[in-house]
Structures are given as C-alpha cells and as structure tokens.
XYZ file of C-alpha atoms in Angstrom:
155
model
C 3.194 13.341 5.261
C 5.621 10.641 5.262
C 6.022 8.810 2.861
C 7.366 5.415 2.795
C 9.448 3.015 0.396
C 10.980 -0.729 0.750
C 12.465 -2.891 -1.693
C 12.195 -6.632 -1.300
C 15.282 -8.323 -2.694
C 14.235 -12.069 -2.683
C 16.547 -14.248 -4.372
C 14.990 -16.681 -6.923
C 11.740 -15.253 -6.913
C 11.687 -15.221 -10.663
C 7.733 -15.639 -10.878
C 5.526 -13.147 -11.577
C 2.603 -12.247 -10.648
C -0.782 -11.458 -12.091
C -1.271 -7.681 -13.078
C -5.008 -7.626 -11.631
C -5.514 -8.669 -8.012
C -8.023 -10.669 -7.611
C -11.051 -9.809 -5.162
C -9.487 -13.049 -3.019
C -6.018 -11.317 -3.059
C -7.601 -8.136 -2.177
C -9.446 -9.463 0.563
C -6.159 -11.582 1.829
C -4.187 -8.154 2.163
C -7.288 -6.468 3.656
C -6.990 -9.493 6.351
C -3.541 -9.946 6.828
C -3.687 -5.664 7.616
C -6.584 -5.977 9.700
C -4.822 -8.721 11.750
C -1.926 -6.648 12.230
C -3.828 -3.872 13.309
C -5.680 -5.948 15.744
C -2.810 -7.576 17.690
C -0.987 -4.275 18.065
C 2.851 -3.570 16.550
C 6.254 -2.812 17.615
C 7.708 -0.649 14.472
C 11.157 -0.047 15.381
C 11.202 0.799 18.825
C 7.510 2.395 19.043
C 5.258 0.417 20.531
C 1.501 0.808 18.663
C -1.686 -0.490 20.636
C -4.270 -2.058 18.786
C -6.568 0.059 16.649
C -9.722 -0.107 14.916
C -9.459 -2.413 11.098
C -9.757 -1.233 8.043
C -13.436 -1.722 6.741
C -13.153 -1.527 3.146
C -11.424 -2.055 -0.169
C -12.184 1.090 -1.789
C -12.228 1.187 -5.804
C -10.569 5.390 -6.381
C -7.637 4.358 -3.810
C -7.368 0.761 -5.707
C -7.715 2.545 -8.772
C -4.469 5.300 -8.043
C -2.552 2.083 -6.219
C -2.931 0.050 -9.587
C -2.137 3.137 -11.590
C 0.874 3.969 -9.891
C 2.684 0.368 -9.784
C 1.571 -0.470 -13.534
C 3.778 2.810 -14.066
C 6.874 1.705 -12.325
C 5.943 -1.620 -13.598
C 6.196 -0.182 -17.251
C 8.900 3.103 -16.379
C 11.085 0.491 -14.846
C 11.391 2.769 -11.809
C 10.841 3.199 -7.727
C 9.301 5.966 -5.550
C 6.569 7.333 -4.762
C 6.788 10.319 -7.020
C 6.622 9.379 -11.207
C 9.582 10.424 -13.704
C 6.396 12.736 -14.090
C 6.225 14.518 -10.523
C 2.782 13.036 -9.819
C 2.400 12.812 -6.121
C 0.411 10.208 -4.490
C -1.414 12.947 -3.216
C -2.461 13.511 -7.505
C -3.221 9.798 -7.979
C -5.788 9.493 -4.826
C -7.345 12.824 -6.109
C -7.207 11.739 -9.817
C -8.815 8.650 -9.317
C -11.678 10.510 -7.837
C -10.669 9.550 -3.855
C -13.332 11.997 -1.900
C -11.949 11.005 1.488
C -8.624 11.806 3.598
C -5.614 10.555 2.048
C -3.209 9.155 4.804
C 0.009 7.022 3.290
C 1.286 5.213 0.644
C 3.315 2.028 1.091
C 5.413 0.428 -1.676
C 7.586 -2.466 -2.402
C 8.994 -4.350 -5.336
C 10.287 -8.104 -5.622
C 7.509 -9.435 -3.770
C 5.383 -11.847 -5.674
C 2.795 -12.725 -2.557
C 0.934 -10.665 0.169
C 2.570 -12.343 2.821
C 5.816 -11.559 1.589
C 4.710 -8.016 0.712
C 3.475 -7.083 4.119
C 6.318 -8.996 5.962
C 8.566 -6.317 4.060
C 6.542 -3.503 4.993
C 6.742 -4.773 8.998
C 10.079 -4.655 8.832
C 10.610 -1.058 8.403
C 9.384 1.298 10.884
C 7.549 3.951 8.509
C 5.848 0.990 6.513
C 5.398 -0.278 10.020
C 3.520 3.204 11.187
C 1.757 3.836 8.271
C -0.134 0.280 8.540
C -0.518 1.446 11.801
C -2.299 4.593 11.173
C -5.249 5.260 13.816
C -7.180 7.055 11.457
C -7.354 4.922 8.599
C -10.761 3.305 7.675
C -10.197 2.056 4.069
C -7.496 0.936 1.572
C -6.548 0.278 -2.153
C -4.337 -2.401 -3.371
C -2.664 -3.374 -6.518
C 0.042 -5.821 -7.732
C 1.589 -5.449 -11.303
C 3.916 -8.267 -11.524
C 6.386 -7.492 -8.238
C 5.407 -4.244 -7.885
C 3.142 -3.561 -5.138
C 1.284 -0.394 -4.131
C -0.978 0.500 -1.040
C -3.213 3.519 -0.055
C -4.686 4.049 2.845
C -7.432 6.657 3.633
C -9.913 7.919 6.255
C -13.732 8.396 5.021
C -15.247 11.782 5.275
C-alpha cells in the first residue's frame, strides 16, 4: 500500500480550526471528493477516468481518521505511522473498520476543505489515492490544521 503525506505551508493562516467536524464539513469533503471523482483527474502525468463516488461517511474510518490527527495534533508530529508504530492499517482495524482498507491521506496547515483537498490534488499519490476505483466510503477528521482521510471499500 502506498501511503501518502503532504504538508500545506500557508502563510498567515494562523486560525484554527474546530477539533470536531461538523456533519456539514463532513458532508462538504464527501462532495468536494465525489466531484473530483466524477470529472475525472490528471495526477501527475496519469490520466484517471471518472469513477464511481464515494457513498458514505463511515463512523470506524472517521473514528481512526480523528484518532490519528488528534495524535499528531497533541505529539506535535507528521506521518502516517505514530511515535508509537501504529499503522493506519491498526487504527482502521482498532476502530472496529469491517471493510477493505484502501489509503490514508494527510496534510497539516490547512484550516478549510478546500484548501485541504487542493493540497492533496497537487501531489500525485494524494492525487491516486482520491482516485481509487475501489473505494466506496470514507472517514474524515480535522484537529485544528491537522487533517486525516481514510478511504475504504465495503465488504
């Protein structure tokens, strides 16, 4: 599995942001994906067709996204792996995730979905894992700028 990391440096973006998402905020980055995934993307220089949107928020992959940036939130730290060696593999599983997991996408500095997901478009393996044919669901979570996304494939 690959797994994926960005960091978005944005200068003066000195806000922070709430350390719940919202159901709205949810559903915004469940949108903004899906629209993505309906138009088709050029990550890098691979060109992905359209594929099928994601068709639900679920709560174990929200639960191990939340988990995982409120720890780097409070570890002061970035990757995918914790200071711990939990793997995001552990989190989905921990969190009681019965389907396939597929990726994990993170970022830090972002304070918005927009800017969150324009990050992720801008590298090729955030690009290709929002891109993934067999994904069906997602989990999303925002402690302050840290942002973390799973995506999985029901059973």
């Amino acid at each position: 599995m690959k797994y994926t990391i960005l960091i978005c440096l944005l200068l003066g973006a000195a806000a922070c942001a709430s350390d719940d998402l919202s159901p709205d905020i949810k559903r915004a980055m469940l949108d903004r994906v899906n629209s993505i995934r309906a138009a088709g993307c050029t990550c890098g220089t691979v060109v992905y067709p359209p594929v099928q949107p994601l068709t639900t928020i679920n709560i174990p992959l929200s639960e191990a996204a939340f988990a995982h940036a409120q720890d780097m939130y409070l570890h002061n730290y970035f990757s995918h792996v914790s200071p711990q060696g939990i793997s995001p593999e552990e989190r989905v599983t921990t969190a009681g995730y019965e389907g396939n997991f597929l990726a994990e996408t993170i970022a830090a500095g972002c304070t918005t979905v927009n800017e969150a997901v324009n990050a992720w478009l801008q590298s090729p393996s955030h690009c290709e894992a929002l891109m993934k044919r067999e994904a069906n669901e997602m989990g999303v979570a925002q402690v302050k700028s840290y942002w973390t996304l799973e995506l999985g494939q029901k059973r």
